[in-house]
């Protein structure tokens, strides 16, 4: 029973169905492991021992009464920007340090309905602004494969919790790569669904036209299961799509025979880690051996994705974060005198540097005299990036590329160079701008022992085909049985 | 493109941020560098391109104007830094 923490969600649920293990035993195993290796990895901001134990007992009762919901009794972790009723939700920020939501976000409510047990809330870059987890007010989570390295971001805590077996699976959110990039760097699976597939109700907003919630899991099957549970229409989010749900599970093992896979020239660039390129090329060769047709394609506006993103995302953030004013919730500088001074001082003391930097950038881009030059220009560039994908998907079923240009970098290496940090997301940002789904699946290790991720992008609402291709890679070169050594 | 100190102060005021002199200097430099990079967008001819504000073709979503489930006020207000008898307390707005 020692390795119970390493089981996937579907393995654990199957074992509970057979009566081999209870949810209570699983939760105790995870809480024990979190207490033991948790401090070293800093994956969680808040662990809800009491709530998890209570939910586990409840789940075991429901199972005994004959219930069999898809996640019944499965202990999961939630990125700390999804509202959880009665459980502190900080968004990695001092300004929300004491915020306890009186309601559940849509995605969390769906998990609970399906029987999931919430172990706690995972570490993240402040307001999801970062690619390394280092902007968290609670200190960075650490990469379990090498604790001197960053886990990626912004959903770094969720990625670490899954990779180090501190939960069975997790939710993250992805605005410019925040699910896929840490998944790649920590050697797990991460899916960003199509924009609008999952309701954003109860998700602390960063950039509302880009944010999307998705699963971070130990294998592709788990990602498909969680996606099925959290997807669907929600009247509380007016941007949530009413497109019918895909069947993410039944075709998972169908393989890639006859599929056309596009490989964009622009995603293999000078300066990327040659070992990463090699692992990604090997994975593409495997797809070809398994019967896919591999075709070189071009997404000509790729190099404009990062500059486009760094206008649009900060602009939306500067507006979304205006609500943190020390009045209705969150931190207030109690020393400040006068209303205006209270606003300014609360925001200055409550936000960290990266958040302030992005608010400044967004405010500048939206300010009088610069709106057309920056914001409108970026919205037009966004159209061109979307058109690139629409053209490409006329000829190919999926696009495969590296998830990140390099494996995990060292803690502290890029904190003083924002532009270099921003370029960590060079291969993931385009999917958010276009709104298409993308999954990162492990495809091997560098010689230094750091995981490498393969990214599979699909057309709108084609989550099922991206997962199917990812599963073909996982089946051939999956690393699910290789685990980071974090126990000593 | 270099952001002047005045511009940094002006933008900070718009964003209701009270930056320290040190932060002003740091952000001035860093934001100038990022804006230079963003200016690569000027290489693109976008004269005939429609702006894209959203990924999906979604139009306005309406619902019937009927009363919905009410959230308990006390539970929501419990997160306020300062409150009194169902109101949010803020520092004095008008002098005198």
Coordinates of C-alpha atoms in Angstrom, one line a residue:
Chain A
X1 CA 0.0 0.0 0.0
X2 CA 3.1 2.2 0.2
X3 CA 2.8 3.4 -3.4
X4 CA -0.8 4.3 -3.1
X5 CA 0.2 8.0 -3.6
X6 CA 1.7 7.2 -7.0
X7 CA -1.5 5.8 -8.5
X8 CA -3.3 7.6 -11.2
X9 CA -6.9 8.8 -10.5
X10 CA -8.3 5.9 -12.6
X11 CA -6.1 3.3 -10.8
X12 CA -7.1 4.7 -7.4
X13 CA -10.9 4.8 -8.2
X14 CA -10.7 1.3 -9.7
X15 CA -9.1 0.0 -6.5
X16 CA -11.7 1.7 -4.4
X17 CA -14.4 0.2 -6.5
X18 CA -12.9 -3.2 -5.8
X19 CA -12.8 -2.5 -2.1
X20 CA -9.0 -2.8 -2.0
X21 CA -8.6 0.7 -0.5
X22 CA -10.8 3.4 1.0
X23 CA -10.7 7.1 0.3
X24 CA -9.9 7.6 4.0
X25 CA -6.7 5.5 3.6
X26 CA -5.8 7.3 0.4
X27 CA -6.2 10.7 2.1
X28 CA -4.2 9.7 5.1
X29 CA -1.4 8.4 2.8
X30 CA -1.3 11.8 1.0
X31 CA -1.5 13.9 4.2
X32 CA 1.4 11.8 5.6
X33 CA 3.4 12.3 2.4
X34 CA 2.6 16.1 2.3
X35 CA 3.9 16.4 5.9
X36 CA 7.0 14.5 5.0
X37 CA 8.2 15.9 1.7
X38 CA 5.9 18.9 1.4
X39 CA 8.1 21.6 3.1
X40 CA 11.0 20.8 0.8
X41 CA 8.9 21.3 -2.3
X42 CA 6.5 24.1 -1.2
X43 CA 3.8 22.7 -3.5
X44 CA 0.8 23.8 -1.3
X45 CA -0.1 27.1 0.1
X46 CA -2.9 25.7 2.2
X47 CA -3.5 22.0 3.1
X48 CA -7.1 21.3 4.3
X49 CA -6.5 18.3 6.5
X50 CA -9.8 18.5 8.3
X51 CA -11.9 19.1 5.1
X52 CA -10.1 16.3 3.2
X53 CA -10.7 13.8 6.0
X54 CA -14.3 14.7 6.3
X55 CA -14.9 14.5 2.5
X56 CA -13.1 11.1 2.4
X57 CA -15.3 9.6 5.1
X58 CA -18.3 11.0 3.2
X59 CA -17.1 9.5 -0.1
X60 CA -16.6 6.1 1.5
X61 CA -20.1 6.2 2.8
X62 CA -21.5 7.2 -0.6
X63 CA -19.6 4.2 -2.1
X64 CA -20.9 1.9 0.5
X65 CA -24.4 3.1 -0.4
X66 CA -23.8 2.1 -4.0
X67 CA -22.8 5.4 -5.6
X68 CA -20.1 5.3 -8.3
X69 CA -19.4 8.8 -9.5
X70 CA -16.3 9.1 -11.7
X71 CA -14.0 10.7 -9.0
X72 CA -15.6 9.3 -5.9
X73 CA -13.0 9.5 -3.1
X74 CA -10.1 10.7 -5.3
X75 CA -7.9 13.2 -3.5
X76 CA -7.1 16.2 -5.7
X77 CA -5.3 19.5 -5.4
X78 CA -6.6 22.9 -6.7
X79 CA -4.5 25.8 -8.0
X80 CA -5.0 28.6 -5.4
X81 CA -6.9 30.9 -7.8
X82 CA -10.1 28.8 -8.0
X83 CA -12.6 29.8 -5.3
X84 CA -13.3 27.0 -2.8
X85 CA -16.1 27.6 -0.3
X86 CA -14.8 28.1 3.2
X87 CA -11.2 27.4 2.1
X88 CA -8.7 30.3 1.8
X89 CA -7.9 31.3 -1.8
X90 CA -4.9 33.6 -2.0
X91 CA -4.0 33.6 -5.7
X92 CA -0.4 33.6 -4.5
X93 CA -0.8 37.2 -3.4
X94 CA -0.4 39.1 -0.1
X95 CA -3.5 41.1 -1.2
X96 CA -5.7 38.0 -0.9
X97 CA -3.8 36.4 2.0
X98 CA -6.9 36.2 4.2
X99 CA -9.6 35.8 1.5
X100 CA -12.1 33.0 2.2
X101 CA -14.6 32.6 -0.6
X102 CA -18.2 32.0 0.4
X103 CA -18.8 29.9 -2.7
X104 CA -17.2 27.3 -5.0
X105 CA -16.0 28.0 -8.5
X106 CA -17.8 26.1 -11.2
X107 CA -14.8 23.7 -11.8
X108 CA -14.4 22.9 -8.1
X109 CA -18.2 22.4 -7.7
X110 CA -18.1 19.9 -10.6
X111 CA -15.2 18.0 -9.0
X112 CA -17.1 17.8 -5.7
X113 CA -20.3 16.6 -7.4
X114 CA -18.2 13.9 -9.1
X115 CA -17.0 12.8 -5.6
X116 CA -13.5 14.3 -5.5
X117 CA -11.8 15.1 -2.2
X118 CA -10.0 18.4 -2.1
X119 CA -6.6 18.1 -0.3
X120 CA -5.6 21.7 -0.5
X121 CA -4.7 24.7 -2.6
X122 CA -1.5 24.8 -4.6
X123 CA 1.3 27.3 -5.0
X124 CA 1.4 29.6 -8.0
X125 CA 2.9 32.8 -9.4
X126 CA 1.1 35.8 -7.9
X127 CA -2.1 36.3 -9.9
X128 CA -0.8 33.6 -12.3
X129 CA 1.8 36.2 -13.6
X130 CA 5.0 34.3 -14.0
X131 CA 6.7 31.3 -15.7
X132 CA 8.7 30.0 -12.7
X133 CA 6.5 30.2 -9.6
X134 CA 9.0 32.6 -8.2
X135 CA 6.6 35.5 -8.0
X136 CA 4.5 33.7 -5.4
X137 CA 4.1 35.7 -2.1
X138 CA 4.6 32.3 -0.4
X139 CA 8.0 31.5 -1.9
X140 CA 8.6 29.3 -5.0
X141 CA 7.5 25.7 -5.3
X142 CA 10.5 23.6 -6.3
X143 CA 11.0 21.2 -9.1
X144 CA 10.9 17.6 -7.7
X145 CA 13.4 16.4 -10.3
X146 CA 16.0 18.9 -9.1
X147 CA 15.1 21.1 -6.2
X148 CA 17.5 23.8 -7.2
X149 CA 15.4 24.3 -10.4
X150 CA 12.1 26.1 -10.9
X151 CA 9.0 23.9 -11.5
X152 CA 7.7 26.3 -14.2
X153 CA 4.6 28.5 -13.8
X154 CA 2.3 29.8 -13.1
X155 CA 0.6 26.5 -12.1
X156 CA 3.9 25.3 -10.6
X157 CA 2.4 24.0 -7.3
X158 CA -0.1 21.9 -9.1
X159 CA 2.6 20.4 -11.3
X160 CA 4.9 19.7 -8.4
X161 CA 2.0 18.1 -6.3
X162 CA 1.2 15.8 -9.2
X163 CA 4.8 14.9 -10.1
X164 CA 5.9 14.3 -6.5
X165 CA 2.7 12.2 -5.7
X166 CA 1.3 14.8 -3.2
X167 CA -2.1 14.4 -4.9
X168 CA -3.8 12.0 -7.4
X169 CA -4.4 14.9 -9.9
X170 CA -4.9 18.6 -9.9
X171 CA -6.4 21.6 -11.6
X172 CA -4.4 24.5 -13.0
X173 CA -5.1 27.5 -15.2
X174 CA -3.5 28.6 -18.4
X175 CA -3.4 32.2 -19.7
X176 CA -0.1 31.9 -21.8
X177 CA 1.1 28.4 -21.0
X178 CA 0.6 28.2 -17.2
X179 CA -0.6 24.6 -17.4
X180 CA 1.5 23.2 -20.2
X181 CA 4.9 24.8 -19.4
X182 CA 5.0 23.6 -15.7
X183 CA 3.6 20.2 -16.8
X184 CA 6.5 19.9 -19.3
X185 CA 9.1 21.0 -16.8
X186 CA 7.8 18.6 -14.1
X187 CA 7.2 15.6 -16.3
X188 CA 3.4 15.3 -16.1
X189 CA 0.4 15.8 -18.4
X190 CA -1.3 19.2 -18.7
X191 CA -4.2 20.2 -20.9
X192 CA -5.4 23.6 -21.7
X193 CA -8.9 23.2 -23.2
X194 CA -10.4 25.4 -25.9
X195 CA -11.3 28.9 -24.7
X196 CA -14.8 28.7 -23.3
X197 CA -14.8 24.9 -22.8
X198 CA -14.6 25.3 -19.0
X199 CA -16.5 27.9 -17.1
X200 CA -14.4 30.6 -15.5
X201 CA -16.9 31.3 -12.8
X202 CA -15.0 31.5 -9.6
X203 CA -11.6 31.8 -11.3
X204 CA -9.7 34.8 -10.1
X205 CA -9.4 36.8 -13.3
X206 CA -6.0 37.6 -14.9
X207 CA -6.7 38.1 -18.6
X208 CA -10.3 37.2 -19.2
X209 CA -10.0 36.6 -23.0
X210 CA -7.2 34.2 -22.5
X211 CA -7.7 32.4 -19.1
X212 CA -8.7 28.8 -19.2
X213 CA -8.9 26.1 -16.5
X214 CA -7.6 22.6 -17.2
X215 CA -6.3 19.3 -15.7
X216 CA -2.8 18.5 -14.6
X217 CA -2.4 14.7 -14.2
X218 CA -0.1 11.7 -14.0
X219 CA -1.4 10.3 -17.3
X220 CA -3.5 11.1 -20.4
X221 CA -6.5 9.0 -19.3
X222 CA -6.8 11.1 -16.1
X223 CA -6.6 14.3 -18.1
X224 CA -9.5 13.0 -20.2
X225 CA -11.5 12.1 -17.1
X226 CA -11.0 15.5 -15.4
X227 CA -11.8 17.3 -18.7
X228 CA -15.1 15.4 -19.0
X229 CA -16.0 16.4 -15.4
X230 CA -15.2 20.1 -15.5
X231 CA -16.4 21.0 -19.1
X232 CA -19.8 22.2 -20.1
X233 CA -22.0 25.2 -20.3
X234 CA -22.5 27.4 -17.3
X235 CA -24.9 30.4 -17.4
X236 CA -22.7 32.1 -14.8
X237 CA -19.9 32.7 -17.4
X238 CA -21.2 34.5 -20.5
X239 CA -18.0 33.4 -22.4
X240 CA -18.6 29.8 -21.7
X241 CA -19.4 27.8 -24.8
X242 CA -22.6 25.8 -25.3
X243 CA -20.8 23.5 -27.8
X244 CA -21.7 19.9 -27.0
X245 CA -19.1 18.0 -24.9
X246 CA -16.6 15.8 -26.8
X247 CA -16.1 12.2 -25.9
X248 CA -12.6 12.4 -24.5
X249 CA -12.2 8.8 -23.4
X250 CA -13.6 6.3 -25.9
X251 CA -11.1 7.0 -28.8
X252 CA -8.1 7.4 -26.5
X253 CA -6.4 4.2 -27.5
X254 CA -7.2 4.4 -31.2
X255 CA -3.7 5.5 -32.2
X256 CA -2.6 7.9 -34.9
X257 CA -2.9 5.7 -38.0
X258 CA -4.0 7.9 -40.9
X259 CA -3.8 11.2 -39.0
X260 CA -1.9 14.1 -40.5
X261 CA 0.4 15.8 -38.0
X262 CA 1.8 19.2 -38.7
X263 CA 5.3 20.3 -37.5
X264 CA 5.7 24.1 -37.7
X265 CA 9.1 25.3 -38.7
X266 CA 8.8 28.3 -36.4
X267 CA 8.8 26.2 -33.3
X268 CA 12.3 24.9 -33.9
X269 CA 14.4 28.0 -33.4
X270 CA 17.9 29.1 -32.8
X271 CA 18.7 29.2 -29.1
X272 CA 16.5 26.4 -28.0
X273 CA 18.0 23.5 -26.1
X274 CA 19.3 21.0 -28.6
X275 CA 18.4 18.1 -26.2
X276 CA 14.9 19.3 -26.1
X277 CA 14.7 19.5 -29.8
X278 CA 16.1 15.9 -30.1
X279 CA 13.5 14.5 -27.7
X280 CA 10.7 16.2 -29.5
X281 CA 12.0 15.0 -32.9
X282 CA 12.2 11.5 -31.5
X283 CA 8.6 11.7 -30.4
X284 CA 7.5 12.9 -33.8
X285 CA 9.4 10.0 -35.4
X286 CA 7.4 7.6 -33.2
X287 CA 4.1 9.2 -34.4
X288 CA 5.3 8.6 -38.0
X289 CA 6.2 5.0 -37.2
X290 CA 2.8 4.4 -35.8
X291 CA 1.1 5.4 -39.0
X292 CA 0.7 9.2 -38.9
X293 CA 1.6 11.4 -41.9
X294 CA 4.1 14.0 -40.7
X295 CA 4.0 17.3 -42.6
X296 CA 6.2 20.4 -42.3
X297 CA 4.0 23.5 -42.0
X298 CA 4.4 27.2 -41.4
X299 CA 2.7 29.4 -38.8
X300 CA 4.3 32.6 -40.1
X301 CA 3.2 35.0 -37.4
X302 CA 4.6 32.9 -34.5
X303 CA 7.3 35.4 -33.6
X304 CA 4.7 38.1 -33.0
X305 CA 2.8 36.0 -30.4
X306 CA 4.9 37.0 -27.3
X307 CA 4.8 40.8 -28.1
X308 CA 1.0 40.5 -28.8
X309 CA 0.4 38.7 -25.6
X310 CA 2.4 41.2 -23.5
X311 CA 0.0 44.0 -24.7
X312 CA -3.3 42.1 -24.4
X313 CA -2.7 40.2 -21.1
X314 CA -1.4 43.1 -19.1
X315 CA -4.1 45.4 -20.5
X316 CA -6.8 43.0 -19.4
X317 CA -5.0 42.5 -16.1
X318 CA -4.7 46.2 -15.4
X319 CA -8.5 46.4 -15.7
X320 CA -9.3 43.1 -13.8
X321 CA -7.0 44.0 -10.9
X322 CA -8.5 47.4 -10.3
X323 CA -10.9 45.7 -7.9
X324 CA -8.2 45.2 -5.3
X325 CA -8.7 48.5 -3.5
X326 CA -8.8 47.4 0.1
X327 CA -12.6 48.0 0.5
X328 CA -14.6 44.8 -0.1
X329 CA -12.1 42.1 0.6
X330 CA -8.4 41.4 0.9
X331 CA -5.6 43.4 2.4
X332 CA -5.9 47.0 3.4
X333 CA -3.2 49.3 4.6
X334 CA -4.8 50.4 7.8
X335 CA -2.2 53.1 8.4
X336 CA -3.1 55.1 5.3
X337 CA -5.1 58.3 5.8
X338 CA -7.7 59.4 3.2
X339 CA -9.4 57.2 0.6
X340 CA -7.2 57.9 -2.4
X341 CA -4.0 57.4 -0.3
X342 CA -5.5 54.2 1.1
X343 CA -6.1 52.8 -2.4
X344 CA -2.6 53.6 -3.6
X345 CA -0.8 52.4 -0.5
X346 CA -2.9 49.2 -0.2
X347 CA -2.1 48.3 -3.8
X348 CA 1.5 49.1 -3.5
X349 CA 2.0 47.0 -0.4
X350 CA -0.4 44.3 -1.4
X351 CA 1.0 43.5 -4.9
X352 CA 4.4 42.1 -5.7
X353 CA 6.8 43.5 -8.3
X354 CA 5.7 41.4 -11.3
X355 CA 2.1 42.2 -10.8
X356 CA 2.8 45.9 -10.5
X357 CA 5.0 45.7 -13.6
X358 CA 2.2 44.1 -15.6
X359 CA -0.4 46.6 -14.3
X360 CA 1.9 49.4 -15.3
X361 CA 2.4 47.9 -18.8
X362 CA -1.3 47.4 -19.3
X363 CA -2.3 50.8 -18.0
X364 CA 0.3 52.4 -20.3
X365 CA -0.9 50.4 -23.4
X366 CA -4.5 51.5 -22.7
X367 CA -3.8 55.1 -21.8
X368 CA -4.8 58.0 -24.0
X369 CA -2.5 58.4 -27.0
X370 CA -1.2 54.8 -26.9
X371 CA -4.4 52.8 -27.3
X372 CA -4.2 52.5 -31.1
X373 CA -0.5 52.1 -31.2
X374 CA -0.4 49.2 -28.7
X375 CA -3.7 47.7 -27.8
X376 CA -5.5 47.9 -31.1
X377 CA -2.3 46.9 -33.0
X378 CA -2.1 43.8 -30.8
X379 CA -5.7 42.9 -31.3
X380 CA -5.0 42.9 -35.1
X381 CA -1.9 40.9 -34.7
X382 CA -4.0 38.4 -32.7
X383 CA -6.3 38.0 -35.8
X384 CA -3.2 37.1 -37.9
X385 CA -2.0 34.5 -35.3
X386 CA -5.5 32.9 -35.3
X387 CA -5.6 32.9 -39.1
X388 CA -2.3 31.0 -39.2
X389 CA -3.9 28.2 -37.2
X390 CA -7.1 28.2 -39.2
X391 CA -5.1 27.8 -42.4
X392 CA -2.9 25.1 -40.9
X393 CA -5.9 23.0 -39.6
X394 CA -7.3 22.9 -43.2
X395 CA -4.5 20.4 -43.9
X396 CA -3.5 18.8 -40.6
X397 CA -5.4 17.2 -37.7
X398 CA -3.0 18.3 -35.0
X399 CA 0.1 20.3 -34.7
X400 CA 3.0 19.0 -32.6
X401 CA 5.9 21.1 -31.2
X402 CA 8.0 21.5 -28.1
X403 CA 6.1 22.8 -25.1
X404 CA 9.0 24.9 -23.9
X405 CA 12.3 25.9 -25.5
X406 CA 14.4 24.4 -22.7
X407 CA 14.1 22.2 -19.6
X408 CA 13.7 23.7 -16.1
X409 CA 16.1 26.6 -15.4
X410 CA 17.7 27.4 -12.0
X411 CA 15.9 29.3 -9.3
X412 CA 16.8 33.0 -9.4
X413 CA 18.3 32.7 -12.9
X414 CA 15.8 35.0 -14.6
X415 CA 14.1 37.0 -11.9
X416 CA 15.9 40.2 -12.8
X417 CA 15.3 39.9 -16.5
X418 CA 11.5 40.1 -17.2
X419 CA 11.9 39.9 -21.0
X420 CA 13.9 36.7 -20.8
X421 CA 11.3 35.3 -18.4
X422 CA 8.5 36.2 -20.8
X423 CA 10.3 34.3 -23.6
X424 CA 9.9 31.0 -21.6
X425 CA 6.3 30.9 -22.9
X426 CA 7.3 31.4 -26.6
X427 CA 5.7 28.1 -27.7
X428 CA 2.6 28.1 -25.6
X429 CA 1.2 31.7 -25.9
X430 CA -0.1 31.3 -29.5
X431 CA -2.7 28.7 -28.4
X432 CA -4.2 31.1 -25.9
X433 CA -4.3 34.0 -28.3
X434 CA -6.1 31.8 -30.9
X435 CA -8.2 30.1 -28.2
X436 CA -7.3 26.5 -29.3
X437 CA -6.7 23.5 -27.1
X438 CA -3.2 22.2 -26.3
X439 CA -1.8 19.3 -24.2
X440 CA 1.7 18.7 -23.0
X441 CA 2.8 15.1 -22.6
X442 CA 6.2 13.9 -21.3
X443 CA 8.5 12.6 -24.1
X444 CA 11.8 11.9 -22.3
X445 CA 14.6 13.4 -20.2
X446 CA 17.6 15.5 -20.9
X447 CA 21.0 14.0 -20.0
X448 CA 20.8 16.1 -16.8
X449 CA 17.6 14.1 -15.9
X450 CA 15.1 16.9 -16.5
X451 CA 11.8 16.1 -18.1
X452 CA 10.9 17.3 -21.6
X453 CA 7.4 17.9 -22.9
X454 CA 5.8 17.4 -26.3
X455 CA 3.0 19.8 -27.1
X456 CA 0.0 18.8 -29.2
X457 CA -2.3 21.6 -30.4
X458 CA -5.7 20.9 -31.9
X459 CA -8.4 22.9 -33.6
X460 CA -11.3 24.4 -31.7
X461 CA -13.0 21.8 -29.4
X462 CA -10.8 19.0 -30.7
X463 CA -9.5 18.1 -27.3
X464 CA -10.3 14.4 -28.1
X465 CA -7.8 14.2 -31.0
X466 CA -5.0 16.1 -29.1
X467 CA -5.5 13.6 -26.2
X468 CA -5.4 10.7 -28.6
X469 CA -2.1 11.7 -30.2
X470 CA -0.7 12.5 -26.7
X471 CA -1.8 9.0 -25.6
X472 CA 0.1 7.4 -28.5
X473 CA 3.3 9.2 -27.4
X474 CA 2.7 8.2 -23.8
X475 CA 2.2 4.6 -24.7
X476 CA 5.5 4.4 -26.5
X477 CA 7.8 6.7 -24.4
X478 CA 5.7 7.4 -21.3
X479 CA 7.6 8.2 -18.2
X480 CA 4.7 7.4 -15.8
X481 CA 6.7 4.7 -14.1
X482 CA 9.8 6.9 -13.6
X483 CA 9.4 9.0 -10.4
X484 CA 11.5 11.9 -9.0
X485 CA 13.4 11.0 -5.9
X486 CA 12.2 13.3 -3.2
X487 CA 11.8 11.1 -0.2
X488 CA 15.3 11.5 1.3
Chain B
X1 CA 11.9 53.7 -26.7
X2 CA 12.6 55.1 -23.2
X3 CA 9.9 55.8 -20.7
X4 CA 10.7 59.1 -18.8
X5 CA 10.4 59.3 -15.1
X6 CA 7.4 61.6 -15.5
X7 CA 5.6 59.0 -17.7
X8 CA 6.3 56.3 -15.1
X9 CA 4.8 58.5 -12.4
X10 CA 1.8 59.4 -14.6
X11 CA 1.0 55.7 -15.4
X12 CA 1.5 54.7 -11.7
X13 CA -1.0 57.4 -10.7
X14 CA -3.5 56.1 -13.3
X15 CA -3.1 52.6 -11.9
X16 CA -3.4 53.8 -8.3
X17 CA 0.1 52.5 -7.5
X18 CA 2.3 54.4 -5.1
X19 CA 5.8 53.4 -6.4
X20 CA 8.9 54.0 -4.4
X21 CA 11.7 56.0 -6.2
X22 CA 13.6 52.8 -6.6
X23 CA 10.7 51.0 -8.1
X24 CA 10.1 53.9 -10.5
X25 CA 13.7 53.6 -11.8
X26 CA 13.5 49.8 -12.1
X27 CA 10.1 49.8 -13.8
X28 CA 11.2 52.6 -16.1
X29 CA 14.1 50.6 -17.4
X30 CA 12.3 47.3 -17.6
X31 CA 9.2 48.6 -19.2
X32 CA 11.2 50.4 -21.8
X33 CA 12.9 47.2 -22.7
X34 CA 9.6 45.3 -23.0
X35 CA 8.0 48.1 -25.0
X36 CA 10.9 48.0 -27.5
X37 CA 10.2 44.3 -27.9
X38 CA 6.5 45.0 -28.3
X39 CA 7.3 47.5 -31.0
X40 CA 8.3 44.6 -33.3
X41 CA 4.5 44.4 -34.0
X42 CA 5.1 47.5 -36.2
X43 CA 6.7 45.3 -38.8
X44 CA 3.2 43.9 -39.5
X45 CA 1.0 45.5 -42.0
X46 CA -2.4 45.4 -40.3
X47 CA -4.2 48.0 -42.4
X48 CA -6.8 45.5 -43.6
X49 CA -7.0 43.3 -40.5
X50 CA -9.9 43.3 -38.2
X51 CA -9.1 43.4 -34.5
X52 CA -9.8 40.2 -32.5
X53 CA -11.1 40.8 -29.1
X54 CA -12.3 37.3 -28.5
X55 CA -11.5 33.7 -29.5
X56 CA -15.0 32.5 -30.1
X57 CA -17.9 33.9 -32.0
X58 CA -20.1 34.6 -29.0
X59 CA -22.6 37.4 -29.0
X60 CA -24.3 38.9 -26.0
X61 CA -25.8 36.4 -23.5
X62 CA -29.1 37.4 -21.9
X63 CA -31.2 35.8 -19.3
X64 CA -34.7 36.5 -18.1
X65 CA -34.9 39.3 -15.5
X66 CA -36.0 37.2 -12.6
X67 CA -34.7 37.0 -9.1
X68 CA -31.9 34.5 -8.6
X69 CA -30.5 32.7 -5.6
X70 CA -29.2 35.3 -3.1
X71 CA -25.8 35.0 -1.6
X72 CA -25.9 35.7 2.1
X73 CA -24.6 39.2 2.7
X74 CA -22.9 38.4 6.0
X75 CA -20.8 35.7 4.4
X76 CA -19.7 38.0 1.6
X77 CA -19.0 40.9 3.9
X78 CA -17.0 38.8 6.3
X79 CA -14.0 39.3 4.0
X80 CA -14.1 43.1 4.2
X81 CA -11.1 44.7 6.0
X82 CA -13.5 47.0 7.9
X83 CA -17.3 47.0 8.2
X84 CA -20.1 48.3 10.3
X85 CA -23.8 47.4 10.4
X86 CA -23.9 45.9 6.9
X87 CA -21.7 48.7 5.4
X88 CA -18.1 48.8 4.2
X89 CA -16.1 51.3 6.2
X90 CA -13.6 53.4 4.3
X91 CA -11.3 56.3 5.4
X92 CA -12.8 59.8 5.3
X93 CA -13.6 61.0 1.8
X94 CA -14.7 64.6 2.4
X95 CA -12.8 66.9 4.7
X96 CA -14.5 69.2 7.2

